[in-house]
Amino acid sequence: MSKIALAVHGGAGTIARELMTPEREKAYRDALELALKRGHAILKDGGAALDAVEAAVRALEDSPHFNAGRGAVFNADGQHEMDASLMNGSDLRAGAVAGVQNVKNPITLARRVMDKSSHVLISGMGAFEFAHKQRIELEDDLYFFDQFRYDQWKETQGTDVYQLDHSDKERKFGTVGAAALDAHGHLAAATSTGGMTNKKWQRIGDSPIIGAGTYANDATCAVSCTGHGESFIRAVAAHDVHALMAYKGLTLAEAVRVVVHEKLPPLEGDGGLIAVDRSGNIVLDFNCSGMYRGHVDVDGMLHTAIFR
Ligand code: ASP
């Protein structure tokens, strides 16, 4: 039996301390803790890392505080188009969805793509049809309505401005994700997002792209990213952490540092990532002012943090 490990994130970015009231901070931390508890309960019982990351991400998708599932941002048409992916480190199987609407938990749809289809990534109406066939839980538009997100969108509606999940003084990426190591030594990672406010042309970010926003390989690590998606795609960020470990022999912490602080910044890749390696080491790192994040330590204690 190997040691178990779990980390989650709820997005990174410029998070203004002055806008963070104690109530708001508590709401974020509670949501991160709930996600950790859901995932950790599975790992503690000897369950699979893949099930743990799905459960943790579902909990974050159900929270209105993050830009995924229920709290997904509005696109240019005033709708919610969500992206999600997950990957299983033991056999490199993966599933992903892009631009899906009205799906309560896009991560579970991604899991179904992995388990019940012969594809890795499906999108738009086709993904919706597949969701319907798979009897995936759907919700009407009202479920995804949030006044704060709506106001964010209204500020940019009709312009060419895409906004990351932000308010006046903030520029943050509310994507959610999880990475886990289970007692059998298997790794998995999952990521889910609503993308960018006012996005058009069915823009897709890094979150549903295996290797960019999500990657897991039992030989090295499991990674879930959050940040400026276009840059993370160009940096193939999640896979690069794996590659630095596999080909260069770097430790998890070194590999993450190189990607987050050396490779992403020249590409304007603001953001961060969470990663877990095959020995149970956990790294949560970012190159901006904060990242909503949490992990469970070896003694089963939950830790959450927002700022550096
Ligand atoms: N990476 C996501 C995207 O570009 C955004 C985020 O992390 O919040 O779609």
PDB file of C-alpha atoms and ligand atoms in Angstrom:
ATOM      1  CA  MET A   1       0.000   0.000   0.000  1.00  0.00           C
ATOM      2  CA  SER A   2       1.439   3.374  -0.901  1.00  0.00           C
ATOM      3  CA  LYS A   3       0.679   6.601   0.863  1.00  0.00           C
ATOM      4  CA  ILE A   4      -2.320   8.604  -0.313  1.00  0.00           C
ATOM      5  CA  ALA A   5      -2.266  12.253  -1.389  1.00  0.00           C
ATOM      6  CA  LEU A   6      -4.810  14.766  -2.593  1.00  0.00           C
ATOM      7  CA  ALA A   7      -4.647  18.393  -3.734  1.00  0.00           C
ATOM      8  CA  VAL A   8      -7.335  20.680  -5.154  1.00  0.00           C
ATOM      9  CA  HIS A   9      -7.487  24.184  -6.640  1.00  0.00           C
ATOM     10  CA  GLY A  10     -10.200  26.706  -7.334  1.00  0.00           C
ATOM     11  CA  GLY A  11      -8.264  28.942  -9.696  1.00  0.00           C
ATOM     12  CA  ALA A  12      -5.337  31.343  -9.533  1.00  0.00           C
ATOM     13  CA  GLY A  13      -4.806  34.980 -10.406  1.00  0.00           C
ATOM     14  CA  THR A  14      -4.668  38.460  -8.983  1.00  0.00           C
ATOM     15  CA  ILE A  15      -6.770  38.100  -5.897  1.00  0.00           C
ATOM     16  CA  ALA A  16      -7.156  41.412  -4.070  1.00  0.00           C
ATOM     17  CA  ARG A  17      -6.682  41.103  -0.324  1.00  0.00           C
ATOM     18  CA  GLU A  18      -8.755  44.232   0.258  1.00  0.00           C
ATOM     19  CA  LEU A  19     -11.770  42.633  -1.422  1.00  0.00           C
ATOM     20  CA  MET A  20     -11.460  39.473   0.639  1.00  0.00           C
ATOM     21  CA  THR A  21     -13.889  39.804   3.548  1.00  0.00           C
ATOM     22  CA  PRO A  22     -13.733  37.165   6.298  1.00  0.00           C
ATOM     23  CA  GLU A  23     -17.123  35.824   5.107  1.00  0.00           C
ATOM     24  CA  ARG A  24     -15.937  35.504   1.536  1.00  0.00           C
ATOM     25  CA  GLU A  25     -12.701  33.838   2.560  1.00  0.00           C
ATOM     26  CA  LYS A  26     -14.595  31.372   4.740  1.00  0.00           C
ATOM     27  CA  ALA A  27     -16.977  30.505   1.898  1.00  0.00           C
ATOM     28  CA  TYR A  28     -14.038  29.712  -0.406  1.00  0.00           C
ATOM     29  CA  ARG A  29     -12.180  27.731   2.216  1.00  0.00           C
ATOM     30  CA  ASP A  30     -15.309  25.761   3.160  1.00  0.00           C
ATOM     31  CA  ALA A  31     -15.873  24.850  -0.481  1.00  0.00           C
ATOM     32  CA  LEU A  32     -12.250  23.724  -0.881  1.00  0.00           C
ATOM     33  CA  GLU A  33     -12.485  21.688   2.337  1.00  0.00           C
ATOM     34  CA  LEU A  34     -15.657  19.986   1.214  1.00  0.00           C
ATOM     35  CA  ALA A  35     -13.936  18.984  -2.025  1.00  0.00           C
ATOM     36  CA  LEU A  36     -10.938  17.649  -0.080  1.00  0.00           C
ATOM     37  CA  LYS A  37     -13.202  15.666   2.244  1.00  0.00           C
ATOM     38  CA  ARG A  38     -15.109  14.110  -0.651  1.00  0.00           C
ATOM     39  CA  GLY A  39     -11.936  13.040  -2.410  1.00  0.00           C
ATOM     40  CA  HIS A  40     -10.092  11.980   0.709  1.00  0.00           C
ATOM     41  CA  ALA A  41     -12.957   9.760   1.913  1.00  0.00           C
ATOM     42  CA  ILE A  42     -12.548   7.728  -1.269  1.00  0.00           C
ATOM     43  CA  LEU A  43      -8.754   7.485  -1.003  1.00  0.00           C
ATOM     44  CA  LYS A  44      -8.889   6.526   2.689  1.00  0.00           C
ATOM     45  CA  ASP A  45     -11.179   3.603   1.867  1.00  0.00           C
ATOM     46  CA  GLY A  46      -8.684   2.324  -0.692  1.00  0.00           C
ATOM     47  CA  GLY A  47     -10.635   3.826  -3.604  1.00  0.00           C
ATOM     48  CA  ALA A  48      -9.164   4.867  -6.924  1.00  0.00           C
ATOM     49  CA  ALA A  49      -7.397   8.195  -7.500  1.00  0.00           C
ATOM     50  CA  LEU A  50      -9.613   8.639 -10.552  1.00  0.00           C
ATOM     51  CA  ASP A  51     -12.783   8.406  -8.430  1.00  0.00           C
ATOM     52  CA  ALA A  52     -11.293  10.769  -5.859  1.00  0.00           C
ATOM     53  CA  VAL A  53     -10.441  13.517  -8.352  1.00  0.00           C
ATOM     54  CA  GLU A  54     -13.848  13.215  -9.997  1.00  0.00           C
ATOM     55  CA  ALA A  55     -15.601  13.502  -6.610  1.00  0.00           C
ATOM     56  CA  ALA A  56     -13.484  16.464  -5.524  1.00  0.00           C
ATOM     57  CA  VAL A  57     -14.084  18.330  -8.779  1.00  0.00           C
ATOM     58  CA  ARG A  58     -17.820  17.592  -8.648  1.00  0.00           C
ATOM     59  CA  ALA A  59     -17.970  19.261  -5.230  1.00  0.00           C
ATOM     60  CA  LEU A  60     -16.213  22.348  -6.644  1.00  0.00           C
ATOM     61  CA  GLU A  61     -18.486  22.374  -9.711  1.00  0.00           C
ATOM     62  CA  ASP A  62     -21.513  22.383  -7.396  1.00  0.00           C
ATOM     63  CA  SER A  63     -20.231  25.474  -5.572  1.00  0.00           C
ATOM     64  CA  PRO A  64     -21.244  28.849  -7.045  1.00  0.00           C
ATOM     65  CA  HIS A  65     -17.901  30.327  -5.950  1.00  0.00           C
ATOM     66  CA  PHE A  66     -15.769  28.894  -8.712  1.00  0.00           C
ATOM     67  CA  ASN A  67     -15.814  29.263 -12.475  1.00  0.00           C
ATOM     68  CA  ALA A  68     -16.915  25.697 -13.241  1.00  0.00           C
ATOM     69  CA  GLY A  69     -20.258  23.912 -13.300  1.00  0.00           C
ATOM     70  CA  ARG A  70     -22.782  25.977 -11.351  1.00  0.00           C
ATOM     71  CA  GLY A  71     -20.562  29.084 -11.155  1.00  0.00           C
ATOM     72  CA  ALA A  72     -19.424  29.016 -14.806  1.00  0.00           C
ATOM     73  CA  VAL A  73     -18.959  32.449 -16.411  1.00  0.00           C
ATOM     74  CA  PHE A  74     -21.107  33.844 -19.248  1.00  0.00           C
ATOM     75  CA  ASN A  75     -19.868  33.698 -22.848  1.00  0.00           C
ATOM     76  CA  ALA A  76     -20.501  36.433 -25.455  1.00  0.00           C
ATOM     77  CA  ASP A  77     -24.004  35.076 -26.065  1.00  0.00           C
ATOM     78  CA  GLY A  78     -24.888  35.138 -22.384  1.00  0.00           C
ATOM     79  CA  GLN A  79     -24.588  31.372 -22.114  1.00  0.00           C
ATOM     80  CA  HIS A  80     -22.363  28.988 -20.211  1.00  0.00           C
ATOM     81  CA  GLU A  81     -19.989  26.810 -22.211  1.00  0.00           C
ATOM     82  CA  MET A  82     -17.988  24.503 -20.029  1.00  0.00           C
ATOM     83  CA  ASP A  83     -14.823  22.454 -20.562  1.00  0.00           C
ATOM     84  CA  ALA A  84     -13.522  19.555 -18.457  1.00  0.00           C
ATOM     85  CA  SER A  85     -11.057  16.684 -18.603  1.00  0.00           C
ATOM     86  CA  LEU A  86      -9.579  13.903 -16.506  1.00  0.00           C
ATOM     87  CA  MET A  87      -6.774  11.411 -16.901  1.00  0.00           C
ATOM     88  CA  ASN A  88      -5.911   8.096 -15.285  1.00  0.00           C
ATOM     89  CA  GLY A  89      -2.182   7.635 -14.676  1.00  0.00           C
ATOM     90  CA  SER A  90      -2.061   3.836 -14.628  1.00  0.00           C
ATOM     91  CA  ASP A  91      -3.147   3.259 -18.236  1.00  0.00           C
ATOM     92  CA  LEU A  92      -3.074   6.812 -19.651  1.00  0.00           C
ATOM     93  CA  ARG A  93      -6.776   6.690 -20.431  1.00  0.00           C
ATOM     94  CA  ALA A  94      -8.408  10.120 -20.614  1.00  0.00           C
ATOM     95  CA  GLY A  95     -11.760  11.764 -21.259  1.00  0.00           C
ATOM     96  CA  ALA A  96     -12.704  15.358 -22.013  1.00  0.00           C
ATOM     97  CA  VAL A  97     -15.552  17.608 -23.080  1.00  0.00           C
ATOM     98  CA  ALA A  98     -15.467  21.131 -24.529  1.00  0.00           C
ATOM     99  CA  GLY A  99     -18.161  23.776 -24.955  1.00  0.00           C
ATOM    100  CA  VAL A 100     -20.896  21.814 -23.201  1.00  0.00           C
ATOM    101  CA  GLN A 101     -24.027  23.508 -21.950  1.00  0.00           C
ATOM    102  CA  ASN A 102     -26.552  22.645 -19.245  1.00  0.00           C
ATOM    103  CA  VAL A 103     -24.503  19.724 -17.942  1.00  0.00           C
ATOM    104  CA  LYS A 104     -24.507  19.895 -14.142  1.00  0.00           C
ATOM    105  CA  ASN A 105     -21.136  18.186 -13.723  1.00  0.00           C
ATOM    106  CA  PRO A 106     -18.991  18.374 -16.869  1.00  0.00           C
ATOM    107  CA  ILE A 107     -16.273  16.318 -15.139  1.00  0.00           C
ATOM    108  CA  THR A 108     -18.632  13.352 -14.894  1.00  0.00           C
ATOM    109  CA  LEU A 109     -19.432  13.706 -18.586  1.00  0.00           C
ATOM    110  CA  ALA A 110     -15.670  13.675 -19.274  1.00  0.00           C
ATOM    111  CA  ARG A 111     -15.425  10.492 -17.196  1.00  0.00           C
ATOM    112  CA  ARG A 112     -18.192   8.922 -19.285  1.00  0.00           C
ATOM    113  CA  VAL A 113     -16.337   9.858 -22.483  1.00  0.00           C
ATOM    114  CA  MET A 114     -13.364   7.967 -21.079  1.00  0.00           C
ATOM    115  CA  ASP A 115     -15.343   4.961 -19.843  1.00  0.00           C
ATOM    116  CA  LYS A 116     -18.160   4.642 -22.373  1.00  0.00           C
ATOM    117  CA  SER A 117     -16.910   5.972 -25.700  1.00  0.00           C
ATOM    118  CA  SER A 118     -13.963   5.253 -27.914  1.00  0.00           C
ATOM    119  CA  HIS A 119     -12.982   8.935 -27.934  1.00  0.00           C
ATOM    120  CA  VAL A 120     -10.963  11.242 -25.730  1.00  0.00           C
ATOM    121  CA  LEU A 121     -12.475  14.690 -26.461  1.00  0.00           C
ATOM    122  CA  ILE A 122     -15.978  15.524 -27.659  1.00  0.00           C
ATOM    123  CA  SER A 123     -17.626  18.939 -27.932  1.00  0.00           C
ATOM    124  CA  GLY A 124     -20.717  21.103 -28.267  1.00  0.00           C
ATOM    125  CA  MET A 125     -23.992  19.609 -29.422  1.00  0.00           C
ATOM    126  CA  GLY A 126     -22.425  16.199 -29.948  1.00  0.00           C
ATOM    127  CA  ALA A 127     -21.318  16.139 -26.335  1.00  0.00           C
ATOM    128  CA  PHE A 128     -24.801  17.219 -25.287  1.00  0.00           C
ATOM    129  CA  GLU A 129     -26.309  14.341 -27.276  1.00  0.00           C
ATOM    130  CA  PHE A 130     -23.876  11.943 -25.631  1.00  0.00           C
ATOM    131  CA  ALA A 131     -24.776  13.369 -22.200  1.00  0.00           C
ATOM    132  CA  HIS A 132     -28.426  12.773 -22.937  1.00  0.00           C
ATOM    133  CA  LYS A 133     -27.752   9.186 -24.012  1.00  0.00           C
ATOM    134  CA  GLN A 134     -25.694   8.567 -20.896  1.00  0.00           C
ATOM    135  CA  ARG A 135     -28.469  10.028 -18.710  1.00  0.00           C
ATOM    136  CA  ILE A 136     -26.084  12.598 -17.317  1.00  0.00           C
ATOM    137  CA  GLU A 137     -27.709  15.084 -14.970  1.00  0.00           C
ATOM    138  CA  LEU A 138     -28.750  18.292 -16.776  1.00  0.00           C
ATOM    139  CA  GLU A 139     -29.835  21.631 -15.336  1.00  0.00           C
ATOM    140  CA  ASP A 140     -31.718  24.568 -16.852  1.00  0.00           C
ATOM    141  CA  ASP A 141     -30.076  27.972 -17.432  1.00  0.00           C
ATOM    142  CA  LEU A 142     -31.399  29.308 -14.138  1.00  0.00           C
ATOM    143  CA  TYR A 143     -29.258  26.861 -12.188  1.00  0.00           C
ATOM    144  CA  PHE A 144     -26.136  28.438 -13.712  1.00  0.00           C
ATOM    145  CA  PHE A 145     -27.303  32.038 -13.179  1.00  0.00           C
ATOM    146  CA  ASP A 146     -25.250  34.109 -10.782  1.00  0.00           C
ATOM    147  CA  GLN A 147     -25.708  37.872 -10.437  1.00  0.00           C
ATOM    148  CA  PHE A 148     -21.980  38.544  -9.923  1.00  0.00           C
ATOM    149  CA  ARG A 149     -20.987  36.620 -13.051  1.00  0.00           C
ATOM    150  CA  TYR A 150     -23.832  38.247 -14.977  1.00  0.00           C
ATOM    151  CA  ASP A 151     -22.595  41.719 -14.014  1.00  0.00           C
ATOM    152  CA  GLN A 152     -19.049  40.702 -15.006  1.00  0.00           C
ATOM    153  CA  TRP A 153     -20.353  39.724 -18.429  1.00  0.00           C
ATOM    154  CA  LYS A 154     -22.478  42.875 -18.810  1.00  0.00           C
ATOM    155  CA  GLU A 155     -19.313  44.985 -18.385  1.00  0.00           C
ATOM    156  CA  THR A 156     -17.861  43.440 -21.525  1.00  0.00           C
ATOM    157  CA  GLN A 157     -20.932  42.484 -23.549  1.00  0.00           C
ATOM    158  CA  GLY A 158     -20.733  43.663 -27.158  1.00  0.00           C
ATOM    159  CA  THR A 159     -16.995  44.380 -26.945  1.00  0.00           C
ATOM    160  CA  ASP A 160     -14.033  42.318 -28.033  1.00  0.00           C
ATOM    161  CA  VAL A 161     -12.760  42.069 -24.485  1.00  0.00           C
ATOM    162  CA  TYR A 162     -12.438  38.620 -22.986  1.00  0.00           C
ATOM    163  CA  GLN A 163     -12.186  38.621 -19.272  1.00  0.00           C
ATOM    164  CA  LEU A 164     -10.728  36.095 -17.038  1.00  0.00           C
ATOM    165  CA  ASP A 165     -12.863  35.514 -14.031  1.00  0.00           C
ATOM    166  CA  HIS A 166     -12.406  38.884 -12.369  1.00  0.00           C
ATOM    167  CA  SER A 167     -13.908  41.910 -10.708  1.00  0.00           C
ATOM    168  CA  ASP A 168     -12.606  45.477 -10.906  1.00  0.00           C
ATOM    169  CA  LYS A 169      -9.490  44.953  -8.896  1.00  0.00           C
ATOM    170  CA  GLU A 170      -9.118  41.280  -9.505  1.00  0.00           C
ATOM    171  CA  ARG A 171      -8.079  39.149 -12.371  1.00  0.00           C
ATOM    172  CA  LYS A 172      -8.481  35.588 -11.379  1.00  0.00           C
ATOM    173  CA  PHE A 173      -9.080  32.279 -12.999  1.00  0.00           C
ATOM    174  CA  GLY A 174     -11.784  30.341 -11.161  1.00  0.00           C
ATOM    175  CA  THR A 175     -11.164  27.025 -12.841  1.00  0.00           C
ATOM    176  CA  VAL A 176     -11.186  24.028 -10.509  1.00  0.00           C
ATOM    177  CA  GLY A 177      -9.065  20.906 -10.396  1.00  0.00           C
ATOM    178  CA  ALA A 178      -7.763  17.991  -8.379  1.00  0.00           C
ATOM    179  CA  ALA A 179      -4.759  15.654  -8.391  1.00  0.00           C
ATOM    180  CA  ALA A 180      -4.479  12.466  -6.341  1.00  0.00           C
ATOM    181  CA  LEU A 181      -2.369   9.428  -5.483  1.00  0.00           C
ATOM    182  CA  ASP A 182      -4.255   6.369  -4.240  1.00  0.00           C
ATOM    183  CA  ALA A 183      -3.180   3.552  -1.925  1.00  0.00           C
ATOM    184  CA  HIS A 184      -2.425   1.328  -4.928  1.00  0.00           C
ATOM    185  CA  GLY A 185       0.132   3.790  -6.255  1.00  0.00           C
ATOM    186  CA  HIS A 186      -2.061   5.155  -9.031  1.00  0.00           C
ATOM    187  CA  LEU A 187      -2.261   8.821  -9.965  1.00  0.00           C
ATOM    188  CA  ALA A 188      -5.092  10.821 -11.555  1.00  0.00           C
ATOM    189  CA  ALA A 189      -5.883  14.445 -12.360  1.00  0.00           C
ATOM    190  CA  ALA A 190      -9.065  16.351 -13.272  1.00  0.00           C
ATOM    191  CA  THR A 191      -9.858  19.941 -14.333  1.00  0.00           C
ATOM    192  CA  SER A 192     -13.144  21.769 -15.018  1.00  0.00           C
ATOM    193  CA  THR A 193     -13.918  25.344 -16.123  1.00  0.00           C
ATOM    194  CA  GLY A 194     -16.365  27.812 -17.586  1.00  0.00           C
ATOM    195  CA  GLY A 195     -13.452  29.397 -19.477  1.00  0.00           C
ATOM    196  CA  MET A 196     -13.385  33.162 -19.990  1.00  0.00           C
ATOM    197  CA  THR A 197     -16.163  35.736 -19.566  1.00  0.00           C
ATOM    198  CA  ASN A 198     -17.441  37.022 -22.936  1.00  0.00           C
ATOM    199  CA  LYS A 199     -15.546  34.360 -24.884  1.00  0.00           C
ATOM    200  CA  LYS A 200     -16.673  33.953 -28.484  1.00  0.00           C
ATOM    201  CA  TRP A 201     -16.274  31.656 -31.430  1.00  0.00           C
ATOM    202  CA  GLN A 202     -16.569  28.647 -29.187  1.00  0.00           C
ATOM    203  CA  ARG A 203     -13.184  29.435 -27.723  1.00  0.00           C
ATOM    204  CA  ILE A 204     -11.681  26.496 -25.870  1.00  0.00           C
ATOM    205  CA  GLY A 205      -8.928  26.847 -23.282  1.00  0.00           C
ATOM    206  CA  ASP A 206      -6.379  24.463 -21.845  1.00  0.00           C
ATOM    207  CA  SER A 207      -8.656  22.767 -19.310  1.00  0.00           C
ATOM    208  CA  PRO A 208     -10.102  20.068 -21.620  1.00  0.00           C
ATOM    209  CA  ILE A 209      -6.798  19.543 -23.436  1.00  0.00           C
ATOM    210  CA  ILE A 210      -4.869  16.563 -22.188  1.00  0.00           C
ATOM    211  CA  GLY A 211      -1.250  17.589 -21.734  1.00  0.00           C
ATOM    212  CA  ALA A 212      -2.089  21.301 -21.473  1.00  0.00           C
ATOM    213  CA  GLY A 213      -4.520  21.672 -18.539  1.00  0.00           C
ATOM    214  CA  THR A 214      -4.527  18.100 -17.235  1.00  0.00           C
ATOM    215  CA  TYR A 215      -2.071  15.207 -17.236  1.00  0.00           C
ATOM    216  CA  ALA A 216      -1.437  12.075 -15.169  1.00  0.00           C
ATOM    217  CA  ASN A 217       1.109   9.311 -15.530  1.00  0.00           C
ATOM    218  CA  ASP A 218       1.911   6.747 -12.819  1.00  0.00           C
ATOM    219  CA  ALA A 219       5.578   6.966 -13.814  1.00  0.00           C
ATOM    220  CA  THR A 220       5.806  10.537 -12.582  1.00  0.00           C
ATOM    221  CA  CYS A 221       2.935  12.796 -11.498  1.00  0.00           C
ATOM    222  CA  ALA A 222      -0.640  14.062 -11.811  1.00  0.00           C
ATOM    223  CA  VAL A 223      -1.193  17.732 -12.709  1.00  0.00           C
ATOM    224  CA  SER A 224      -4.150  20.138 -12.971  1.00  0.00           C
ATOM    225  CA  CYS A 225      -3.579  23.707 -14.197  1.00  0.00           C
ATOM    226  CA  THR A 226      -5.341  27.054 -13.953  1.00  0.00           C
ATOM    227  CA  GLY A 227      -4.449  30.253 -15.704  1.00  0.00           C
ATOM    228  CA  HIS A 228      -4.383  31.938 -19.063  1.00  0.00           C
ATOM    229  CA  GLY A 229      -5.473  28.973 -21.187  1.00  0.00           C
ATOM    230  CA  GLU A 230      -3.906  30.058 -24.471  1.00  0.00           C
ATOM    231  CA  SER A 231      -0.470  30.220 -22.828  1.00  0.00           C
ATOM    232  CA  PHE A 232      -0.897  26.903 -21.043  1.00  0.00           C
ATOM    233  CA  ILE A 233      -1.777  25.266 -24.372  1.00  0.00           C
ATOM    234  CA  ARG A 234       1.332  26.727 -26.021  1.00  0.00           C
ATOM    235  CA  ALA A 235       3.498  25.600 -23.104  1.00  0.00           C
ATOM    236  CA  VAL A 236       1.845  22.146 -22.985  1.00  0.00           C
ATOM    237  CA  ALA A 237       2.132  22.919 -19.299  1.00  0.00           C
ATOM    238  CA  ALA A 238       0.769  19.835 -17.526  1.00  0.00           C
ATOM    239  CA  HIS A 239       2.680  17.379 -19.702  1.00  0.00           C
ATOM    240  CA  ASP A 240       5.828  19.451 -19.389  1.00  0.00           C
ATOM    241  CA  VAL A 241       5.925  18.812 -15.631  1.00  0.00           C
ATOM    242  CA  HIS A 242       5.808  15.087 -16.397  1.00  0.00           C
ATOM    243  CA  ALA A 243       8.422  15.387 -19.162  1.00  0.00           C
ATOM    244  CA  LEU A 244      10.889  17.274 -16.947  1.00  0.00           C
ATOM    245  CA  MET A 245      10.603  14.507 -14.360  1.00  0.00           C
ATOM    246  CA  ALA A 246      10.678  11.605 -16.821  1.00  0.00           C
ATOM    247  CA  TYR A 247      13.423  12.778 -19.176  1.00  0.00           C
ATOM    248  CA  LYS A 248      15.465  15.099 -17.035  1.00  0.00           C
ATOM    249  CA  GLY A 249      15.056  13.396 -13.687  1.00  0.00           C
ATOM    250  CA  LEU A 250      13.841  16.528 -11.906  1.00  0.00           C
ATOM    251  CA  THR A 251      11.916  16.248  -8.653  1.00  0.00           C
ATOM    252  CA  LEU A 252       8.253  17.265  -8.683  1.00  0.00           C
ATOM    253  CA  ALA A 253       9.009  20.581  -6.971  1.00  0.00           C
ATOM    254  CA  GLU A 254      11.798  21.416  -9.443  1.00  0.00           C
ATOM    255  CA  ALA A 255       9.723  20.455 -12.477  1.00  0.00           C
ATOM    256  CA  VAL A 256       6.775  22.561 -11.304  1.00  0.00           C
ATOM    257  CA  ARG A 257       9.057  25.527 -10.597  1.00  0.00           C
ATOM    258  CA  VAL A 258      10.539  25.399 -14.093  1.00  0.00           C
ATOM    259  CA  VAL A 259       7.108  25.291 -15.756  1.00  0.00           C
ATOM    260  CA  VAL A 260       5.373  27.878 -13.537  1.00  0.00           C
ATOM    261  CA  HIS A 261       8.239  30.356 -13.109  1.00  0.00           C
ATOM    262  CA  GLU A 262      10.416  29.894 -16.215  1.00  0.00           C
ATOM    263  CA  LYS A 263       8.370  28.512 -19.084  1.00  0.00           C
ATOM    264  CA  LEU A 264       4.972  30.163 -18.605  1.00  0.00           C
ATOM    265  CA  PRO A 265       5.902  33.807 -17.836  1.00  0.00           C
ATOM    266  CA  PRO A 266       7.490  34.564 -21.261  1.00  0.00           C
ATOM    267  CA  LEU A 267       4.236  33.335 -22.831  1.00  0.00           C
ATOM    268  CA  GLU A 268       2.197  35.620 -20.558  1.00  0.00           C
ATOM    269  CA  GLY A 269       1.074  32.490 -18.813  1.00  0.00           C
ATOM    270  CA  ASP A 270      -0.292  33.872 -15.566  1.00  0.00           C
ATOM    271  CA  GLY A 271      -1.600  31.151 -13.303  1.00  0.00           C
ATOM    272  CA  GLY A 272      -0.530  28.079 -11.435  1.00  0.00           C
ATOM    273  CA  LEU A 273      -0.961  24.368 -11.006  1.00  0.00           C
ATOM    274  CA  ILE A 274      -1.318  21.625  -8.447  1.00  0.00           C
ATOM    275  CA  ALA A 275       0.623  18.390  -8.719  1.00  0.00           C
ATOM    276  CA  VAL A 276       1.102  15.126  -6.848  1.00  0.00           C
ATOM    277  CA  ASP A 277       3.886  12.625  -7.539  1.00  0.00           C
ATOM    278  CA  ARG A 278       4.110   8.854  -7.190  1.00  0.00           C
ATOM    279  CA  SER A 279       5.715   9.170  -3.735  1.00  0.00           C
ATOM    280  CA  GLY A 280       2.885  11.351  -2.444  1.00  0.00           C
ATOM    281  CA  ASN A 281       4.714  14.686  -2.617  1.00  0.00           C
ATOM    282  CA  ILE A 282       2.332  17.574  -3.217  1.00  0.00           C
ATOM    283  CA  VAL A 283       3.230  20.876  -4.877  1.00  0.00           C
ATOM    284  CA  LEU A 284       0.855  23.842  -5.264  1.00  0.00           C
ATOM    285  CA  ASP A 285       2.580  26.692  -7.083  1.00  0.00           C
ATOM    286  CA  PHE A 286       1.605  29.851  -8.977  1.00  0.00           C
ATOM    287  CA  ASN A 287       3.193  32.921 -10.553  1.00  0.00           C
ATOM    288  CA  CYS A 288       0.480  35.434  -9.613  1.00  0.00           C
ATOM    289  CA  SER A 289      -0.757  36.824  -6.305  1.00  0.00           C
ATOM    290  CA  GLY A 290      -2.895  33.918  -5.193  1.00  0.00           C
ATOM    291  CA  MET A 291      -4.452  30.566  -5.897  1.00  0.00           C
ATOM    292  CA  TYR A 292      -7.426  29.024  -4.144  1.00  0.00           C
ATOM    293  CA  ARG A 293      -5.938  25.734  -3.086  1.00  0.00           C
ATOM    294  CA  GLY A 294      -5.929  22.930  -0.562  1.00  0.00           C
ATOM    295  CA  HIS A 295      -4.407  19.585   0.250  1.00  0.00           C
ATOM    296  CA  VAL A 296      -4.622  16.755   2.723  1.00  0.00           C
ATOM    297  CA  ASP A 297      -1.369  15.981   4.519  1.00  0.00           C
ATOM    298  CA  VAL A 298      -0.031  12.534   5.457  1.00  0.00           C
ATOM    299  CA  ASP A 299      -1.849  12.659   8.793  1.00  0.00           C
ATOM    300  CA  GLY A 300      -5.162  13.340   7.079  1.00  0.00           C
ATOM    301  CA  MET A 301      -5.221  17.020   8.098  1.00  0.00           C
ATOM    302  CA  LEU A 302      -6.898  19.433   5.672  1.00  0.00           C
ATOM    303  CA  HIS A 303      -5.083  22.621   4.654  1.00  0.00           C
ATOM    304  CA  THR A 304      -6.477  25.442   2.539  1.00  0.00           C
ATOM    305  CA  ALA A 305      -4.881  28.712   1.426  1.00  0.00           C
ATOM    306  CA  ILE A 306      -5.528  31.590  -0.941  1.00  0.00           C
ATOM    307  CA  PHE A 307      -2.591  33.969  -0.821  1.00  0.00           C
ATOM    308  CA  ARG A 308       1.104  33.251  -0.897  1.00  0.00           C
TER     309      ARG A 308
HETATM  310  N1  ASP B   1      -7.475  27.916 -17.870  1.00  0.00           N
HETATM  311  C1  ASP B   1      -8.836  28.357 -18.036  1.00  0.00           C
HETATM  312  C2  ASP B   1      -9.095  28.734 -19.458  1.00  0.00           C
HETATM  313  O1  ASP B   1      -8.276  29.415 -20.043  1.00  0.00           O
HETATM  314  C3  ASP B   1      -9.180  29.512 -17.187  1.00  0.00           C
HETATM  315  C4  ASP B   1      -8.918  29.328 -15.739  1.00  0.00           C
HETATM  316  O2  ASP B   1      -7.962  28.669 -15.339  1.00  0.00           O
HETATM  317  O3  ASP B   1      -9.724  29.868 -14.954  1.00  0.00           O
HETATM  318  O4  ASP B   1     -10.156  28.413 -19.958  1.00  0.00           O
END
